[in-house]
Coordinates of N, CA and C and ligand atoms in Angstrom, one line a residue:
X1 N 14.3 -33.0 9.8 CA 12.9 -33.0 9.3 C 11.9 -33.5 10.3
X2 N 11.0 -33.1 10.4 CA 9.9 -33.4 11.7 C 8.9 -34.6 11.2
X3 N 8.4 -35.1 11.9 CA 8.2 -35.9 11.9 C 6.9 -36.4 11.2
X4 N 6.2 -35.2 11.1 CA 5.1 -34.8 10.3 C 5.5 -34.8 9.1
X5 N 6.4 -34.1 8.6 CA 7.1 -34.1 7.4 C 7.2 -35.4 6.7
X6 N 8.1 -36.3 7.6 CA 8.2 -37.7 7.3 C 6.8 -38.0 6.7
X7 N 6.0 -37.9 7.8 CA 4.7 -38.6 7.6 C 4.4 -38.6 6.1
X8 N 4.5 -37.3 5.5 CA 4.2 -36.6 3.9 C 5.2 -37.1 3.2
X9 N 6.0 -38.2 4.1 CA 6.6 -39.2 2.7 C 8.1 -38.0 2.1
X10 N 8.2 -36.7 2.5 CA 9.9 -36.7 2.4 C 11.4 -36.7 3.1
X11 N 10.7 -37.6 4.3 CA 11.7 -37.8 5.0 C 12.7 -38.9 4.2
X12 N 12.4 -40.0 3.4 CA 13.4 -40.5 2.5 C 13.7 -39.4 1.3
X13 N 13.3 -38.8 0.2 CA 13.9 -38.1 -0.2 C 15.1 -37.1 -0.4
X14 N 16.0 -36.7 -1.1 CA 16.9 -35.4 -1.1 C 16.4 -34.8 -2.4
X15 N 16.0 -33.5 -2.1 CA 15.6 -32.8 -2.4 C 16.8 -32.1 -3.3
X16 N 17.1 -32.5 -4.5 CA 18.2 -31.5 -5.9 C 17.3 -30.2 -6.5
X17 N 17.8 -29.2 -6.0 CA 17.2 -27.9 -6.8 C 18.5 -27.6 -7.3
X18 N 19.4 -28.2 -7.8 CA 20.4 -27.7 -8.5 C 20.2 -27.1 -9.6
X19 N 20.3 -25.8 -10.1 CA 20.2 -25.2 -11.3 C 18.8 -24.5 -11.2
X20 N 17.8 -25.0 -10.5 CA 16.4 -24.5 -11.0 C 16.2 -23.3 -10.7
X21 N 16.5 -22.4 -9.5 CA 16.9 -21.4 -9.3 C 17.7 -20.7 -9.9
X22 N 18.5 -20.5 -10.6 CA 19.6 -20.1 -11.1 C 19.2 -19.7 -12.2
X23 N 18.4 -20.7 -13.3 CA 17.8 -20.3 -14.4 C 16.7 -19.4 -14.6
X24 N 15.9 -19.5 -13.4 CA 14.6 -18.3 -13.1 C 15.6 -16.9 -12.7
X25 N 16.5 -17.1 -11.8 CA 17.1 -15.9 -11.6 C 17.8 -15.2 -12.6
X26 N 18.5 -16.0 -13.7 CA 19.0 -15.7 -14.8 C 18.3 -14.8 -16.0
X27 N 17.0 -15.2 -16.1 CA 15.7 -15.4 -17.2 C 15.1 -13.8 -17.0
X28 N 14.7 -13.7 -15.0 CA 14.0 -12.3 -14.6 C 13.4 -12.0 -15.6
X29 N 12.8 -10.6 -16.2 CA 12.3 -9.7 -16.4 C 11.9 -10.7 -18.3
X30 N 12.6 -10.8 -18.8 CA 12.2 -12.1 -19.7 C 11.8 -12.9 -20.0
X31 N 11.5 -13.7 -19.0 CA 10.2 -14.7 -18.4 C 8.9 -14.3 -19.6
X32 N 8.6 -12.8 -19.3 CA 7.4 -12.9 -19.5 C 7.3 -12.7 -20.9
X33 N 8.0 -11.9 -21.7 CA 8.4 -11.8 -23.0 C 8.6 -13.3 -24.0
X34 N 9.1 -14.0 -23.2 CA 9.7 -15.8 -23.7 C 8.2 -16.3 -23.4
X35 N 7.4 -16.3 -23.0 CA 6.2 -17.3 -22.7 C 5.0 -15.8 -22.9
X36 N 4.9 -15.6 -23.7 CA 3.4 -14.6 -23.8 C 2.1 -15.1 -23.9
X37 N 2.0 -16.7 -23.9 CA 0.7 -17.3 -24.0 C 0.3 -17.4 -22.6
X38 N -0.4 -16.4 -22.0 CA -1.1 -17.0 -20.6 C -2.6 -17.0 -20.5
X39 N -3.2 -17.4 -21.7 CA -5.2 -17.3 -21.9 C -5.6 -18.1 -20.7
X40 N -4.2 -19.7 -20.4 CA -5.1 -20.9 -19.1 C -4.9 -19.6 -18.0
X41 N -3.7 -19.5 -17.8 CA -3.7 -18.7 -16.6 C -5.1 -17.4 -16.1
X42 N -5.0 -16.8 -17.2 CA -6.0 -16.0 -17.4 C -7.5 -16.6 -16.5
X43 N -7.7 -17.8 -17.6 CA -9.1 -17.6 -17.2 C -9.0 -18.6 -16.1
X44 N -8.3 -19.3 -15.8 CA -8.3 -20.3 -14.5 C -8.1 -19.3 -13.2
X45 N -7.7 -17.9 -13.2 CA -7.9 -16.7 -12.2 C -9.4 -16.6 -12.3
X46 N -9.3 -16.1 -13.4 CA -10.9 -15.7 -13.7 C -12.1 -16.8 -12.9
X47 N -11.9 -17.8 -12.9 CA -12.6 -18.9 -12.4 C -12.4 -18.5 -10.8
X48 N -11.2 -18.4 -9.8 CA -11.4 -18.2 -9.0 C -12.4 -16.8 -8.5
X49 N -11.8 -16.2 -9.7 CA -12.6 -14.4 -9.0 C -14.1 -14.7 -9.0
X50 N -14.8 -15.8 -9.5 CA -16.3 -15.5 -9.8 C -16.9 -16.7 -8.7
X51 N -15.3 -17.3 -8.0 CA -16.3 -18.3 -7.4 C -15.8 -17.8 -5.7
X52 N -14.8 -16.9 -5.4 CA -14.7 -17.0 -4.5 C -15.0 -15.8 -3.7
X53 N -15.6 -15.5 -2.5 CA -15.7 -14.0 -2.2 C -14.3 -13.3 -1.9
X54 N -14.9 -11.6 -1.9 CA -13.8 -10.7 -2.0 C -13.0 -10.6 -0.2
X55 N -12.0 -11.0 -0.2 CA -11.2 -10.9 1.1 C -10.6 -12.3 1.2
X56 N -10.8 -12.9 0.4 CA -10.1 -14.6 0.5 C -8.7 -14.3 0.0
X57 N -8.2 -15.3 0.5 CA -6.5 -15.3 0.7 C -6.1 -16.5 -0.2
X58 N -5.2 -16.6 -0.8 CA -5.1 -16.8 -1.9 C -3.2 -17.3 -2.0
X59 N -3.3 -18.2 -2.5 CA -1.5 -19.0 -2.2 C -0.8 -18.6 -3.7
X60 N 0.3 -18.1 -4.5 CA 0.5 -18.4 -5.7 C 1.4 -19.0 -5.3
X61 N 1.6 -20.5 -5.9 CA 2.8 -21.2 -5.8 C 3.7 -21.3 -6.7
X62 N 5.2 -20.8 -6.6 CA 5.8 -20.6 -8.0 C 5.1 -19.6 -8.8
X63 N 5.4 -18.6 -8.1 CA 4.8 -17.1 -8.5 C 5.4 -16.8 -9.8
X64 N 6.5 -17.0 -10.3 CA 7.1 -16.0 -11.1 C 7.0 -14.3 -11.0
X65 N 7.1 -13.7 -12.1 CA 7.1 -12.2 -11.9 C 6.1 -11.9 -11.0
X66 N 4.6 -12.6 -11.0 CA 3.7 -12.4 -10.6 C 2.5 -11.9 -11.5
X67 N 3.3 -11.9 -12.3 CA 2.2 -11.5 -13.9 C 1.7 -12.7 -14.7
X68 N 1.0 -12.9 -15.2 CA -0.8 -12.3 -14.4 C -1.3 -12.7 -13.5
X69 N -0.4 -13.4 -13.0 CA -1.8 -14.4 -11.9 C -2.0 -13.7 -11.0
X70 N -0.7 -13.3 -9.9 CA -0.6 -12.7 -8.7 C -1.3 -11.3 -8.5
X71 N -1.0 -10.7 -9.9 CA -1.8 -9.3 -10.4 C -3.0 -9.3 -10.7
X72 N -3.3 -9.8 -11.2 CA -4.9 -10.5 -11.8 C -6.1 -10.7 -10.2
X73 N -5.1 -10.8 -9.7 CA -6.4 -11.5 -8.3 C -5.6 -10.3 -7.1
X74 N -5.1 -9.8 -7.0 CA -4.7 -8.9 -6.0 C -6.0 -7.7 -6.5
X75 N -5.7 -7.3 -7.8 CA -7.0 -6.5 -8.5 C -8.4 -7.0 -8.2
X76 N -8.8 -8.5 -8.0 CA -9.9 -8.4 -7.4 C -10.4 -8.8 -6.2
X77 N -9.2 -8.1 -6.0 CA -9.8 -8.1 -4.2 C -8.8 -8.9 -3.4
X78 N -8.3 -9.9 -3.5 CA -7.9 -10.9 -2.9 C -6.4 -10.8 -1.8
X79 N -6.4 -11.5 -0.6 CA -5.2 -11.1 -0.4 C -4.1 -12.1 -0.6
X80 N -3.5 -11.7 -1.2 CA -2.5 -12.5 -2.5 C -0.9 -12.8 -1.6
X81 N -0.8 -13.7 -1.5 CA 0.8 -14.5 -0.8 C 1.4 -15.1 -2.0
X82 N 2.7 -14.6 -2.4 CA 3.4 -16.2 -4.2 C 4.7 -16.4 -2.8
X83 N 5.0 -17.6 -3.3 CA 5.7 -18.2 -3.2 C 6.7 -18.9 -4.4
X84 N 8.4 -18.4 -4.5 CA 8.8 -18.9 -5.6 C 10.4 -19.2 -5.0
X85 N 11.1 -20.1 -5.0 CA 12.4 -20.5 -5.7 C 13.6 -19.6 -5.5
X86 N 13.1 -18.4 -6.5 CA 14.2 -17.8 -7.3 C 13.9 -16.5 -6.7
X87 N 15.1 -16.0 -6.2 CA 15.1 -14.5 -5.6 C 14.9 -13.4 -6.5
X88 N 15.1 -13.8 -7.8 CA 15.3 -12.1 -8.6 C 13.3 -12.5 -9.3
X89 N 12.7 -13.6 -9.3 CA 11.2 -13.9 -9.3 C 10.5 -13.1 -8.2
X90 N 10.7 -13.4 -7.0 CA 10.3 -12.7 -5.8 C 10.4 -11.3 -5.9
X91 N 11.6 -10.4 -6.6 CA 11.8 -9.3 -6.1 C 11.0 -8.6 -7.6
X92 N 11.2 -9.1 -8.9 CA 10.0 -9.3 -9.8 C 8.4 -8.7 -9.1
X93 N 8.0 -9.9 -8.9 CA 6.6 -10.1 -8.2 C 6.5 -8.8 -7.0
X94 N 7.5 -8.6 -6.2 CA 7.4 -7.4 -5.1 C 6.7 -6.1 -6.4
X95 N 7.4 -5.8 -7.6 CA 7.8 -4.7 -8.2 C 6.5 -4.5 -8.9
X96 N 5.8 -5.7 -9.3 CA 5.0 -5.6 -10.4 C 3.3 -5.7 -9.4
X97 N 3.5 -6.5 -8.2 CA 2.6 -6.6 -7.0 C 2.8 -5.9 -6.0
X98 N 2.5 -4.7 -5.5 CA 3.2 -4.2 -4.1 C 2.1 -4.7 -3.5
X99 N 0.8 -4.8 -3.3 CA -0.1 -5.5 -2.5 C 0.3 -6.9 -2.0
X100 N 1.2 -7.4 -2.7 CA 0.8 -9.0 -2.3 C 2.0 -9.3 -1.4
X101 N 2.6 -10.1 -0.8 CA 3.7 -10.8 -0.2 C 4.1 -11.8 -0.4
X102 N 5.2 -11.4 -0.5 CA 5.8 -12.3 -1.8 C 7.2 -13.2 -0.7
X103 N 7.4 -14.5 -0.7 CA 8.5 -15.3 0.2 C 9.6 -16.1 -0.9
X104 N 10.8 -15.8 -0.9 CA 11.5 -16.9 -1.7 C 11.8 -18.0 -0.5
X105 N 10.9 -19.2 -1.2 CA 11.1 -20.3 -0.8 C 10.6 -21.4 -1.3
X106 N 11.0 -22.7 -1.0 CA 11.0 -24.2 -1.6 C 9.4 -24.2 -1.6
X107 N 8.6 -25.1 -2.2 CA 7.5 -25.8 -2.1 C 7.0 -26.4 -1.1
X108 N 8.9 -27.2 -1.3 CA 8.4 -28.3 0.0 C 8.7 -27.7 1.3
X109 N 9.1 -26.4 1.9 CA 9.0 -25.2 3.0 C 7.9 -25.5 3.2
X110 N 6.5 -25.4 2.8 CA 5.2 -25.5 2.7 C 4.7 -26.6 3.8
X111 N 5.2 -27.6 3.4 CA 5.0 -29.3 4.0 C 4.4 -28.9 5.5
X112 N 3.5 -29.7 5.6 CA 3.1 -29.6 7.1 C 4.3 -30.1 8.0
X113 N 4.6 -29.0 9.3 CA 5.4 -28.8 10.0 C 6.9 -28.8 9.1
X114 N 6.8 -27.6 8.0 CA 8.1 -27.7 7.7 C 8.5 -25.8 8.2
X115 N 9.5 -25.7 7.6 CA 9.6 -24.3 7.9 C 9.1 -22.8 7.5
X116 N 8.4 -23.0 7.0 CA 7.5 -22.0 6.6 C 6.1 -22.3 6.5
X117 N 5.5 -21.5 7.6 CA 4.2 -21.5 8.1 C 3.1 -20.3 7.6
X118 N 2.3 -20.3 6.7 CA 1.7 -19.0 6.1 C 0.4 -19.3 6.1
X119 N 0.0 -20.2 7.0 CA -1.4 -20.3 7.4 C -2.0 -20.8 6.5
X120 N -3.7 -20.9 6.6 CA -4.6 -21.3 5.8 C -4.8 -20.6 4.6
X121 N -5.3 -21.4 3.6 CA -5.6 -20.9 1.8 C -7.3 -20.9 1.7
X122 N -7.9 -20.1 0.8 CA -9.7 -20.0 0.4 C -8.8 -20.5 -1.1
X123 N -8.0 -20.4 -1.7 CA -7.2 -21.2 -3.1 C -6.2 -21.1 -3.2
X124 N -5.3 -21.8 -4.1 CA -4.2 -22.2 -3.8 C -3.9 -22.3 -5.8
X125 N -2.7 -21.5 -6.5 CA -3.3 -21.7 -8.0 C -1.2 -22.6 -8.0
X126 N -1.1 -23.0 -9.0 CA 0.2 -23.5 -9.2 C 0.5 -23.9 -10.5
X127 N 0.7 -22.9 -11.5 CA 0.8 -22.6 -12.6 C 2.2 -22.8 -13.2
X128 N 2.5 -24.2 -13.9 CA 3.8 -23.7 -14.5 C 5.0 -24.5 -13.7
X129 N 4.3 -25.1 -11.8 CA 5.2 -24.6 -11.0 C 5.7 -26.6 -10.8
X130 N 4.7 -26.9 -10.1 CA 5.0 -28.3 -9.8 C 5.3 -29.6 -10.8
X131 N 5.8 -28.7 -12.2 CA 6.5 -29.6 -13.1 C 7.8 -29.0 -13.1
X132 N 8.1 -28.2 -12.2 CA 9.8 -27.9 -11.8 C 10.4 -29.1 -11.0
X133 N 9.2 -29.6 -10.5 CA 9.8 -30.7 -9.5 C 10.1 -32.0 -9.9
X134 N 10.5 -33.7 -8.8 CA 10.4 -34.8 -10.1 C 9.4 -35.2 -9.6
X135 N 8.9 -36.2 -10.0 CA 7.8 -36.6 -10.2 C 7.5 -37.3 -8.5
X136 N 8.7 -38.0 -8.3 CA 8.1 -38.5 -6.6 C 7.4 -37.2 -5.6
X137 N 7.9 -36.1 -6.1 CA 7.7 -35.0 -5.1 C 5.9 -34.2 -5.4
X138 N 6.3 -34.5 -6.6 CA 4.7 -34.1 -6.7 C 3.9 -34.6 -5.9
X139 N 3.2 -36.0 -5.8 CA 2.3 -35.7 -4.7 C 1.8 -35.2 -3.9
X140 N 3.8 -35.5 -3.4 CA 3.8 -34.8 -1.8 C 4.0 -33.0 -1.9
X141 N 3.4 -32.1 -3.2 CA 3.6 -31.1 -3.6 C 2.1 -31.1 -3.2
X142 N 1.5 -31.9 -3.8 CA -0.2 -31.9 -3.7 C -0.7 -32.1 -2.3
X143 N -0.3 -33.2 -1.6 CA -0.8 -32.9 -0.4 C -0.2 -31.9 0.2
X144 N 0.4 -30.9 0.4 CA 0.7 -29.6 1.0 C -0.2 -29.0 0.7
X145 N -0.5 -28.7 -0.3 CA -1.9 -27.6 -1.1 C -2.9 -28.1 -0.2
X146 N -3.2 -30.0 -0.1 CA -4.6 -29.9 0.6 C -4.8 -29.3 1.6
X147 N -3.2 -29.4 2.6 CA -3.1 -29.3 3.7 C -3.3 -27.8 4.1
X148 N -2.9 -27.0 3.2 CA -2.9 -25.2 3.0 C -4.3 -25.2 2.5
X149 N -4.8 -25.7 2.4 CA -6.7 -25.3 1.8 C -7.2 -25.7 2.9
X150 N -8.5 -24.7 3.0 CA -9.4 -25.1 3.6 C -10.6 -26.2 3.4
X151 N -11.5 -26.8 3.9 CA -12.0 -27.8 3.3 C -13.1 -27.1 2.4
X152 N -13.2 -27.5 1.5 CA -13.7 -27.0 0.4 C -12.7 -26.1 -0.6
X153 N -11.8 -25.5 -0.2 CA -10.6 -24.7 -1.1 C -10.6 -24.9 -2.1
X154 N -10.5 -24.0 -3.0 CA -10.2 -24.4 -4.2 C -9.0 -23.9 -4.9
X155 N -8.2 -25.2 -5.7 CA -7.0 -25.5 -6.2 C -6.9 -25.3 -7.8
X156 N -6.5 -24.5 -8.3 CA -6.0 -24.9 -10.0 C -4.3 -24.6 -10.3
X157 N -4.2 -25.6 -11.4 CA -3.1 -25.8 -11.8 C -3.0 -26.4 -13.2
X158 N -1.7 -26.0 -13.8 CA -0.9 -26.2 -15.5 C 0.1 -26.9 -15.3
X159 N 0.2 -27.5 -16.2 CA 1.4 -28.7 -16.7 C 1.6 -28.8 -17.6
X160 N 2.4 -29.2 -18.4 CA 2.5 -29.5 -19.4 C 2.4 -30.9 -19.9
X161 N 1.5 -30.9 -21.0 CA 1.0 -32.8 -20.8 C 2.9 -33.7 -21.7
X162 N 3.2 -34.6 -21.0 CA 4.7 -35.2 -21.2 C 4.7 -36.2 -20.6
X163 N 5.6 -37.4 -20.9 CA 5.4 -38.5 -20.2 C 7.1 -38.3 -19.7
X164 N 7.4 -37.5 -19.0 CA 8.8 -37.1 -18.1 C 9.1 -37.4 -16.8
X165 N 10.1 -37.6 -16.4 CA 10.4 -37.0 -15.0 C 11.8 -36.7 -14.8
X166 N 12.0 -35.5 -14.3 CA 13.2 -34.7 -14.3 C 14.2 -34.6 -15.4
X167 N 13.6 -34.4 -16.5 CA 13.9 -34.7 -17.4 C 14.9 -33.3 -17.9
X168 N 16.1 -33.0 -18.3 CA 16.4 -31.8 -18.7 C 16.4 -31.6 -20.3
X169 N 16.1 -30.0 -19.9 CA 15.5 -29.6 -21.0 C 16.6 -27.9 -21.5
X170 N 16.6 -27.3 -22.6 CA 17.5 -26.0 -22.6 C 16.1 -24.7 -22.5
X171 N 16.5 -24.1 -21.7 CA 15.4 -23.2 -21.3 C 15.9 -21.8 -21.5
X172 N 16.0 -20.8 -22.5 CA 16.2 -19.1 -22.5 C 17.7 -19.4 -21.9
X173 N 18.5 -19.9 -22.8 CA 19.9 -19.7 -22.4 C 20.1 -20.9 -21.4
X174 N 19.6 -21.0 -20.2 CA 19.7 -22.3 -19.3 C 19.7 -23.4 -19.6
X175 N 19.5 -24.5 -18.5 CA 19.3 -25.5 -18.3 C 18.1 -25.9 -17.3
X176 N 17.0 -26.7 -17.2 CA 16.2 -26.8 -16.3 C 15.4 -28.5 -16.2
X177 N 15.5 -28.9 -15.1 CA 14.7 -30.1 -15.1 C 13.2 -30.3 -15.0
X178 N 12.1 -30.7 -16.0 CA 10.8 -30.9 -15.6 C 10.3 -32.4 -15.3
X179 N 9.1 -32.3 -14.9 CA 8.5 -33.7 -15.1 C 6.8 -33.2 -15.5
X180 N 6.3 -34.1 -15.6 CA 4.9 -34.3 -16.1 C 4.3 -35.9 -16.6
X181 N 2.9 -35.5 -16.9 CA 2.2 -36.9 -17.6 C 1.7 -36.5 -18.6
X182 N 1.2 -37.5 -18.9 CA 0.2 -37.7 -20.3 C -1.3 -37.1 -19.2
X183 N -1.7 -36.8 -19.9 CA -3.4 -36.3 -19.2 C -4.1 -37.4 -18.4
X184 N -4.5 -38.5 -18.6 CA -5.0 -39.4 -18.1 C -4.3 -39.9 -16.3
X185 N -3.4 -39.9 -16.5 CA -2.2 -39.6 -15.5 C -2.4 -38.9 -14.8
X186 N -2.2 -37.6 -15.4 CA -1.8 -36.4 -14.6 C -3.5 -36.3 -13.8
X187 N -4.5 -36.5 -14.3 CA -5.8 -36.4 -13.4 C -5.9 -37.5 -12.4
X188 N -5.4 -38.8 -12.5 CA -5.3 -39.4 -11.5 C -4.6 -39.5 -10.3
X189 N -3.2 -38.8 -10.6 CA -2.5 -38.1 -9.5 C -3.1 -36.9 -8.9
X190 N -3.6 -36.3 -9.3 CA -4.7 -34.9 -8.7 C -5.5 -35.5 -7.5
X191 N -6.6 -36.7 -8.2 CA -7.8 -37.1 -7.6 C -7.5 -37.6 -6.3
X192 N -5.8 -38.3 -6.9 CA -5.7 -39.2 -5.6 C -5.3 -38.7 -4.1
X193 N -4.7 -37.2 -4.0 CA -4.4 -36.6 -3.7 C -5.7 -36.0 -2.5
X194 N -6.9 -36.2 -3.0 CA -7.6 -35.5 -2.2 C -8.3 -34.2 -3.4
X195 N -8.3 -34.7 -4.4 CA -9.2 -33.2 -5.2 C -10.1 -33.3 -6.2
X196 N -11.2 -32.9 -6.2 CA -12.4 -33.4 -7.2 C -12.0 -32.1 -8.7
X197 N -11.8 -32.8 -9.6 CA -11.8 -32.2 -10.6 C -13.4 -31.5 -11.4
X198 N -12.9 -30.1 -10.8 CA -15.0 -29.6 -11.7 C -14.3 -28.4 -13.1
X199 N -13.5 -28.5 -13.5 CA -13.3 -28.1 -14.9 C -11.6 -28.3 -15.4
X200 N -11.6 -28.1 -16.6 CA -10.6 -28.7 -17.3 C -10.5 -27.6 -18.3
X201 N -9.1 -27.4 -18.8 CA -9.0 -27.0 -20.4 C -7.6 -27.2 -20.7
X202 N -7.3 -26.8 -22.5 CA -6.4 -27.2 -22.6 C -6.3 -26.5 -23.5
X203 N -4.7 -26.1 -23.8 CA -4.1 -25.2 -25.3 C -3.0 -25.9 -25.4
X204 N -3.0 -25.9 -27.0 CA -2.3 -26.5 -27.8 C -1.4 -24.9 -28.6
X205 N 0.1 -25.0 -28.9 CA 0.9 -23.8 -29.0 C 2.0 -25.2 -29.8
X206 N 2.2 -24.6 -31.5 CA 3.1 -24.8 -32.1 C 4.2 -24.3 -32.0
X207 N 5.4 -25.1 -32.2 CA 6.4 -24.8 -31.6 C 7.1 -23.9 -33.4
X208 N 8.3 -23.1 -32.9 CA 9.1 -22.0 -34.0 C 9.4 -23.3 -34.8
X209 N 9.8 -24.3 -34.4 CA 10.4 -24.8 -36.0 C 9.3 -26.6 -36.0
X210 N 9.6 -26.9 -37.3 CA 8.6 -28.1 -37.5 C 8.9 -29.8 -37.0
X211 N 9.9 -29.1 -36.3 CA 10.6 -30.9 -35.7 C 10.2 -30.9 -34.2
X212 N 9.4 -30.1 -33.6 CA 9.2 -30.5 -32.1 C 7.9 -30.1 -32.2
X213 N 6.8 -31.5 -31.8 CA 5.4 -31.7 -31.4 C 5.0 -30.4 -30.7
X214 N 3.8 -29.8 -31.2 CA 3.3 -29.1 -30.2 C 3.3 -29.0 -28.7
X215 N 3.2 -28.4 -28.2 CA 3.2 -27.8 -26.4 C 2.0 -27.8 -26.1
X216 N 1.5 -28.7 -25.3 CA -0.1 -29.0 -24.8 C -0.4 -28.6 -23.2
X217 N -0.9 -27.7 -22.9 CA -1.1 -27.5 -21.9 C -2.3 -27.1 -21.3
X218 N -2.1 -28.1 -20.1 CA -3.3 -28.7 -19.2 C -3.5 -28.1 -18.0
X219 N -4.5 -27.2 -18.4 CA -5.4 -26.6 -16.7 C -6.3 -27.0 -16.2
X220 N -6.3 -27.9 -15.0 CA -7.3 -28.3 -14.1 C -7.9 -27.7 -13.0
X221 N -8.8 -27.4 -12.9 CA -9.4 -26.4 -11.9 C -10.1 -27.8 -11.1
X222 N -9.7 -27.3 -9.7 CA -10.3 -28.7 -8.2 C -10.6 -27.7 -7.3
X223 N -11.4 -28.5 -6.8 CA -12.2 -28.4 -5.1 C -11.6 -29.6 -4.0
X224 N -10.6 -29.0 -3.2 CA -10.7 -29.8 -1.8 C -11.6 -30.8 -1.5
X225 N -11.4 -32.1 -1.6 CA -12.8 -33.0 -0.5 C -12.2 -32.3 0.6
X226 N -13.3 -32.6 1.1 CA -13.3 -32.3 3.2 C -12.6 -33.2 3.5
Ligands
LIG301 C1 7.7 -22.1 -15.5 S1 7.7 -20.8 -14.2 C2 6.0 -20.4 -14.0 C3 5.8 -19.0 -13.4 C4 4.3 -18.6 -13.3 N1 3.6 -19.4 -12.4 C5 3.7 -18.5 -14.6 O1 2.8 -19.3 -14.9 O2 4.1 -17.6 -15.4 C6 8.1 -21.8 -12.8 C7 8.4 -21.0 -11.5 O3 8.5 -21.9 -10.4 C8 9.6 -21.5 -9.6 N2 10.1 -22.7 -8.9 C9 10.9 -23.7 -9.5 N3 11.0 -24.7 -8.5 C10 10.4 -24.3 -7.4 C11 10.3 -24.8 -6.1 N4 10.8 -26.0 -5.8 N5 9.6 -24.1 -5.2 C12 9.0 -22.9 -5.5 N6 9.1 -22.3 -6.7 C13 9.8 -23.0 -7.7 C14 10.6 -20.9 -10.6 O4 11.6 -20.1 -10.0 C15 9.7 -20.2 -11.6 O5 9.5 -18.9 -11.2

């Protein structure tokens, strides 16, 4: 790992993607059928298409199929890069996006001076994705994004509000580890990161049977400080 890398604080780390891949590869074409609520995703694209001009390049991190996000902004113009994990996600995303380019790889591939180099971001969205990871890694999930934005860039992203870390969970037949916070939390790890919070929302989704709390989920829309 380089030394830069270090610097971003995963040079102590080991990095377990045991299973995470595996389950997205498993899931494919189902994904989108199993999760049909994407209104945040929706309009947190929508938020980029009205703020950013047409030719800006554009990061999806933890693409999945690519539906809707990747598709949603390739349609308005944008030139669209996802980044995901799971190879049968990537080839997904190729099928459903032929405009965009699409890489199966880590997050932390991203890291300044790590091995995958894909230049500068005008936004960066991460939907869904950086509560795959545990919670130490997140930051250092976040400072990559700063580091992929340009100054002013703008960043949005979904969580699920949970007071977890790496917590496993049964997913569409699988197994998969998340993490997250309570909201109060989860905006403070944002800010600290390097990112001004200029809108917020949140959906609430009852779950099939009456013994598990609703599913609260939190999209933050940020701006890069310089
Ligand atoms: C819950 S899905 C969200 C997909 C999509 N963003 C959406 O909102 O529908 C999480 C995605 O992150 C990918 N993923 C998991 N861990 C990852 C990692 N370390 N680096 C890149 N992608 C990862 C998974 O393969 C999966 O496609």
């Amino acid at each position: 790992m380089s030394n830069s890398a270090d610097k971003l604080g995963y040079g102590s780390l080991q990095l377990d993607r045991t299973g995470q891949a595996e389950a997205f590869d498993a899931i494919g074409d189902r994904y989108d059928e199993a999760f049909p609520h994407k209104e945040g995703q929706v309009a947190s694209a929508e938020w980029l298409i009205r703020s950013l001009s047409a030719g800006s390049r554009v990061l999806d991190l933890g693409c999945g199929t690519g539906v809707p996000t990747a598709q949603q902004l390739a349609e308005a113009g944008f030139e669209v890069v996802g980044v995901d994990l799971s190879d049968r996600m990537v080839a997904l995303a190729h099928e459903n996006v032929p405009t965009g380019g699409f890489h199966q790889a880590d997050i932390a591939d991203l890291r300044p001076g790590g091995p995958l180099d894909l230049g500068g971001f005008d936004a960066v969205t991460a939907f869904f994705a950086l509560l795959m990871l545990p919670r130490a890694e997140i930051p250092l999930a976040l400072e990559t994004v700063h580091h992929l934005l340009v100054p002013g860039g703008l960043f949005t992203l979904s969580m699920v509000e949970a007071d977890v870390d790496d917590f496993s969970i049964p997913f569409i037949g699988s197994t998969i580890r998340v993490s997250g916070y309570l909201r109060e939390e989860l905006r403070e790890v944002v800010e600290a990161t390097g990112f001004e919070i200029v809108e917020e929302s949140s959906y609430t989704y009852a779950p099939a049977t009456a013994d598990v709390p609703p599913e609260v989920q939190i999209f933050l829309r940020c701006r890069r400080r310089a």
